[in-house]
Short mmCIF file of C-alpha atoms in Angstrom, two decimals:
data_model
loop_
_atom_site.label_atom_id
_atom_site.label_comp_id
_atom_site.label_asym_id
_atom_site.label_seq_id
_atom_site.Cartn_x
_atom_site.Cartn_y
_atom_site.Cartn_z
CA MET A 180 0.54 -0.03 -0.05
CA SER A 181 1.41 3.27 -0.91
CA THR A 182 2.13 6.15 1.28
CA GLY A 183 0.12 8.31 -0.83
CA ALA A 184 -2.97 6.06 -0.71
CA ILE A 185 -2.70 6.07 3.08
CA THR A 186 -2.26 10.02 3.53
CA THR A 187 -5.08 10.71 1.33
CA ALA A 188 -7.60 8.33 3.57
CA ALA A 189 -6.65 10.10 6.53
CA GLN A 190 -7.19 13.36 5.40
CA ARG A 191 -10.43 12.66 3.68
CA LEU A 192 -11.54 11.36 7.39
CA LEU A 193 -9.56 14.73 9.00
CA THR A 194 -11.82 16.43 6.29
CA ALA A 195 -14.87 14.61 7.70
CA MET A 196 -14.08 15.56 11.51
CA ASP A 197 -13.41 19.21 10.75
CA GLN A 198 -16.13 20.03 8.75
CA ARG A 199 -18.54 17.72 10.74
CA LYS A 200 -19.68 16.04 7.40
CA PRO A 201 -20.22 12.18 6.76
CA CYS A 202 -17.39 11.72 4.06
CA PRO A 203 -17.39 8.48 1.26
CA PRO A 204 -15.50 5.07 2.43
CA VAL A 205 -11.85 5.02 2.16
CA ARG A 206 -11.51 1.28 0.94
CA ASP A 207 -11.28 2.90 -2.42
CA LEU A 208 -7.94 4.21 -1.43
CA ILE A 209 -6.62 1.52 0.84
CA GLY A 210 -9.21 -1.57 0.34
CA PRO A 211 -11.51 -3.22 2.26
CA THR A 212 -9.31 -5.49 4.24
CA ASP A 213 -5.69 -4.40 4.53
CA VAL A 214 -5.18 -4.62 7.93
CA THR A 215 -2.19 -2.91 7.85
CA ALA A 216 -3.14 0.16 6.02
CA ALA A 217 -6.09 0.56 7.81
CA TYR A 218 -4.38 0.72 11.16
CA ALA A 219 -1.57 2.84 9.54
CA VAL A 220 -4.45 5.91 8.84
CA GLN A 221 -5.46 5.59 12.13
CA GLN A 222 -2.41 6.23 13.22
CA LEU A 223 -2.42 9.38 11.24
CA LEU A 224 -5.27 10.26 12.63
CA THR A 225 -3.81 9.48 15.99
CA GLN A 226 -1.06 12.07 15.63
CA ASP A 227 -3.15 14.85 14.40
CA ARG A 228 -4.99 14.50 17.31
CA MET A 229 -2.29 14.68 19.47
CA GLU A 230 -0.59 17.36 17.73
CA ARG A 231 -3.92 19.43 18.40
CA GLY A 232 -3.37 18.75 22.28
CA ALA A 233 -5.63 15.81 22.79
CA VAL A 234 -4.49 13.43 25.61
CA VAL A 235 -4.83 9.54 24.93
CA VAL A 236 -6.45 7.82 28.11
CA GLY A 237 -6.84 4.37 26.87
CA ARG A 238 -8.36 2.32 24.08
CA LYS A 239 -11.48 0.66 22.73
CA ILE A 240 -12.14 -2.45 21.43
CA GLY A 241 -14.69 -2.88 18.63
CA LEU A 242 -16.51 -5.91 17.20
CA THR A 243 -16.35 -8.44 19.62
CA ASN A 244 -20.07 -9.15 19.56
CA PRO A 245 -21.39 -11.50 16.86
CA ALA A 246 -24.38 -9.22 16.44
CA VAL A 247 -22.52 -6.05 16.17
CA GLN A 248 -20.13 -7.97 13.82
CA GLN A 249 -23.24 -9.03 11.46
CA GLN A 250 -24.81 -5.53 11.62
CA LEU A 251 -21.78 -4.21 10.33
CA GLY A 252 -20.57 -7.42 7.69
CA VAL A 253 -17.54 -8.22 9.31
CA ASP A 254 -16.23 -10.68 10.98
CA ARG A 255 -12.97 -10.13 13.43
CA PRO A 256 -12.34 -7.35 16.44
CA ASP A 257 -10.81 -4.21 15.99
CA PHE A 258 -9.51 -1.07 18.49
CA GLY A 259 -9.51 2.53 18.72
CA VAL A 260 -7.51 5.07 20.59
CA LEU A 261 -9.77 6.97 23.18
CA PHE A 262 -8.94 10.50 24.23
CA ALA A 263 -9.80 12.43 27.35
CA ASP A 264 -12.21 15.09 25.37
CA MET A 265 -14.18 12.00 24.84
CA ASP A 266 -15.43 11.16 28.38
CA TYR A 267 -18.72 12.86 29.03
CA THR A 268 -19.48 11.07 32.35
CA GLY A 269 -22.31 12.62 34.15
CA THR A 270 -22.50 15.52 31.11
CA PRO A 271 -25.40 15.53 28.44
CA ILE A 272 -24.04 15.32 25.06
CA PRO A 273 -24.74 17.77 22.60
CA ARG A 274 -26.08 17.13 18.91
CA THR A 275 -22.71 18.99 17.46
CA ALA A 276 -20.25 16.25 19.31
CA LEU A 277 -21.30 13.69 16.96
CA LEU A 278 -22.42 12.90 13.24
CA GLN A 279 -24.35 9.41 12.98
CA PRO A 280 -24.38 8.38 16.86
CA LYS A 281 -25.32 4.90 17.88
CA VAL A 282 -25.02 3.33 21.71
CA GLU A 283 -23.49 0.43 22.90
CA ALA A 284 -23.69 -1.28 26.77
CA GLU A 285 -20.02 -2.71 27.79
CA ILE A 286 -17.86 -3.16 30.77
CA ALA A 287 -14.62 -0.43 31.05
CA PHE A 288 -11.37 -1.84 32.76
CA VAL A 289 -9.27 0.35 34.60
CA LEU A 290 -5.52 -0.81 34.43
CA GLY A 291 -3.54 -0.51 37.43
CA GLU A 292 -0.14 -1.85 35.63
CA ASP A 293 1.45 -2.20 32.23
CA LEU A 294 0.47 -4.95 29.85
CA ALA A 295 3.76 -4.94 27.96
CA GLY A 296 5.46 -8.33 28.57
CA GLY A 297 4.35 -12.03 28.70
CA LEU A 298 0.57 -12.33 28.70
CA SER A 299 -2.21 -14.44 29.90
CA ALA A 300 -5.43 -14.74 31.48
CA GLU A 301 -4.07 -14.39 35.03
CA THR A 302 -1.83 -11.37 34.24
CA VAL A 303 -4.29 -9.38 32.64
CA ARG A 304 -7.02 -9.95 35.35
CA ARG A 305 -4.43 -8.74 38.08
CA ALA A 306 -3.97 -6.12 35.83
CA VAL A 307 -7.72 -4.52 36.16
CA THR A 308 -8.18 -2.42 39.33
CA GLY A 309 -11.33 -1.60 38.73
CA SER A 310 -14.78 -2.43 36.07
CA HIS A 311 -17.24 -0.53 35.15
CA ALA A 312 -20.49 -0.37 33.69
CA ALA A 313 -20.42 1.87 30.45
CA ILE A 314 -22.12 3.27 27.54
CA GLU A 315 -19.98 3.71 24.32
CA VAL A 316 -21.19 6.28 21.68
CA VAL A 317 -19.95 4.99 18.67
CA ASP A 318 -19.88 7.61 15.60
CA SER A 319 -18.79 6.85 12.10
CA ARG A 320 -17.09 9.71 9.94
CA ILE A 321 -18.41 7.48 6.85
CA ALA A 322 -21.17 8.44 5.31
CA ASP A 323 -24.40 6.21 6.47
CA TRP A 324 -22.06 4.05 8.21
CA ASP A 325 -21.08 2.39 4.59
CA ILE A 326 -18.04 0.70 6.20
CA SER A 327 -16.37 -2.46 5.33
CA TYR A 328 -13.60 -3.80 7.96
CA ALA A 329 -10.58 -1.45 6.96
CA ASP A 330 -13.22 1.50 6.93
CA THR A 331 -13.78 1.44 10.80
CA VAL A 332 -10.39 0.95 11.57
CA ALA A 333 -9.42 3.69 9.83
CA ASP A 334 -11.92 5.78 11.32
CA ASN A 335 -10.35 4.95 14.99
CA ALA A 336 -12.71 1.82 15.30
CA SER A 337 -15.46 4.28 14.88
CA ALA A 338 -15.26 5.62 18.20
CA GLY A 339 -17.35 8.56 19.14
CA LEU A 340 -17.54 9.31 22.99
CA TYR A 341 -17.87 7.26 26.24
CA VAL A 342 -19.60 7.17 29.46
CA LEU A 343 -18.35 5.70 33.02
CA GLY A 344 -21.10 4.49 35.19
CA ASP A 345 -21.31 2.31 38.55
CA ARG A 346 -18.00 0.59 39.77
CA LEU A 347 -18.54 -2.90 39.75
CA PRO A 348 -18.11 -5.11 42.55
CA THR A 349 -14.22 -6.56 43.14
CA GLY A 350 -13.62 -9.88 41.45
CA VAL A 351 -16.94 -10.13 39.41
CA ASP A 352 -17.18 -12.58 36.83
CA THR A 353 -17.76 -10.06 33.86
CA SER A 354 -18.48 -13.21 31.26
CA SER A 355 -21.29 -14.33 33.60
CA VAL A 356 -23.01 -10.63 33.63
CA THR A 357 -26.27 -10.14 31.53
CA MET A 358 -27.43 -6.57 30.03
CA THR A 359 -30.46 -4.77 29.22
CA MET A 360 -29.82 -1.36 27.59
CA THR A 361 -33.24 1.11 27.35
CA VAL A 362 -33.78 4.14 25.50
CA ASN A 363 -36.52 6.38 27.02
CA GLY A 364 -37.47 3.57 28.85
CA GLU A 365 -38.02 1.19 26.10
CA THR A 366 -35.88 -2.05 25.97
CA ALA A 367 -33.83 -1.25 22.76
CA SER A 368 -31.16 -4.16 23.10
CA ILE A 369 -30.05 -7.42 25.24
CA GLY A 370 -26.75 -8.83 25.73
CA CYS A 371 -24.53 -11.17 28.01
CA GLY A 372 -20.56 -11.19 28.92
CA THR A 373 -19.80 -14.33 26.77
CA ASP A 374 -21.18 -12.13 23.86
CA CYS A 375 -17.89 -9.77 23.90
CA LEU A 376 -15.74 -12.02 22.58
CA GLY A 377 -16.44 -15.21 24.86
CA GLY A 378 -16.11 -12.69 27.83
CA PRO A 379 -14.72 -9.39 28.39
CA LEU A 380 -11.43 -10.37 29.85
CA LYS A 381 -10.66 -12.26 26.95
CA ALA A 382 -11.55 -9.57 24.91
CA LEU A 383 -8.64 -7.36 27.14
CA LEU A 384 -6.27 -10.06 26.53
CA TRP A 385 -7.12 -9.65 22.82
CA LEU A 386 -6.11 -6.39 23.18
CA ALA A 387 -3.42 -6.85 25.45
CA GLU A 388 -1.83 -8.98 23.08
CA THR A 389 -2.42 -6.88 19.69
CA ALA A 390 -1.05 -3.68 21.38
CA ARG A 391 2.09 -5.42 22.57
CA ASP A 392 2.60 -7.04 19.43
CA LEU A 393 2.66 -3.28 17.54
CA GLY A 394 5.16 -2.06 19.80
CA GLU A 395 2.39 0.12 21.94
CA PRO A 396 1.15 -1.36 25.06
CA LEU A 397 -1.21 -1.01 27.35
CA ARG A 398 -0.49 1.13 30.28
CA ALA A 399 -1.37 1.57 34.18
CA GLY A 400 -4.25 4.19 34.26
CA HIS A 401 -5.80 3.28 30.83
CA ILE A 402 -9.22 3.20 30.39
CA ILE A 403 -10.42 -0.10 28.54
CA LEU A 404 -14.03 -0.12 27.00
CA SER A 405 -13.81 -4.08 26.29
CA GLY A 406 -16.46 -4.16 23.41
CA ALA A 407 -20.52 -4.48 23.20
CA LEU A 408 -22.48 -6.82 25.08
CA GLY A 409 -25.21 -6.52 23.15
CA PRO A 410 -26.12 -4.73 19.34
CA MET A 411 -25.54 -1.36 19.37
CA VAL A 412 -28.75 1.35 18.58
CA ALA A 413 -29.08 4.42 17.18
CA VAL A 414 -29.85 7.43 18.97
CA HIS A 415 -31.31 10.86 18.43
CA PRO A 416 -31.34 14.52 20.25
CA GLY A 417 -33.33 14.14 23.56
CA ASP A 418 -32.93 10.42 24.28
CA HIS A 419 -31.97 8.74 27.74
CA VAL A 420 -29.91 5.98 27.69
CA GLU A 421 -29.33 3.11 30.47
CA ALA A 422 -27.35 0.41 30.54
CA ARG A 423 -28.19 -2.14 33.66
CA ILE A 424 -25.41 -4.93 34.18
CA VAL A 425 -27.13 -7.45 36.41
CA LEU A 426 -25.48 -10.72 38.06
CA SER A 427 -27.44 -13.60 39.23
CA ASP A 428 -30.37 -11.53 38.77
CA GLU A 429 -29.45 -8.91 40.93
CA PRO A 430 -28.32 -5.25 39.69
CA ILE A 431 -24.59 -4.76 39.93
CA GLY A 432 -24.07 -1.51 37.95
CA THR A 433 -25.66 1.20 35.37
CA ALA A 434 -24.61 3.56 33.19
CA VAL A 435 -26.47 6.44 32.29
CA VAL A 436 -26.17 8.94 29.16
CA ASP A 437 -28.32 11.72 27.82
CA PHE A 438 -28.15 13.16 24.58
CA ALA A 439 -29.10 17.31 24.67
CA ALA A 440 -32.85 17.95 22.97
CA GLU A 441 -32.38 20.03 19.74
CA PRO A 442 -32.62 23.93 20.58
CA ARG A 443 -36.33 25.39 19.66
#
């Protein structure tokens, strides 16, 4: 893949962000399945954001749920970068912050140590100092969500914003939880821990290994959104979203986000 094609793809996405207008897919430039080229585009976008003052606070794992993979026509997970200004915990989200928002209920992990060396399920489990109910607000700079795997990877794994909810009990088995997400009080998505790549900690292990192998390991203090527990759902101005995490019929945590209504 030529450097020119990668640079042109990155510029297309940057223009969409700056002008707040979705753009055509970038697969005409980098192909629909070229993982290396897609992450090279993502890296250029990350570099641009950091040069503008953005601060990296973690990563997000995407496409872990079979239902979401089916929704988007892909067959493997991906990852993107979280920045500090993506955190809207406790703050209504203005319409101008997003282009084509959808929501996913997730488990978020906070790391207490680096995940840079030999990795196993146990080392990953020990590295987690806290877990939270969370809502990821995914967004696509690609018009009409017309994305291939390479399109979403290049577009920072369709990252938008996120909200952290209640801290979950220490040592909770996140693979055994169930989830119900409501929009304006109506059930919009249901799922369970095993729908997230077999379990959220398994998804975290996949990310830790992938990031380490790419030379950009996960670090202490990082927030990790581990992937959707159920299908993603489109949202609109004025919507109120709640994601409830349950274990053995007992509620253990909730995340809430409001989308500001359109001004009259």
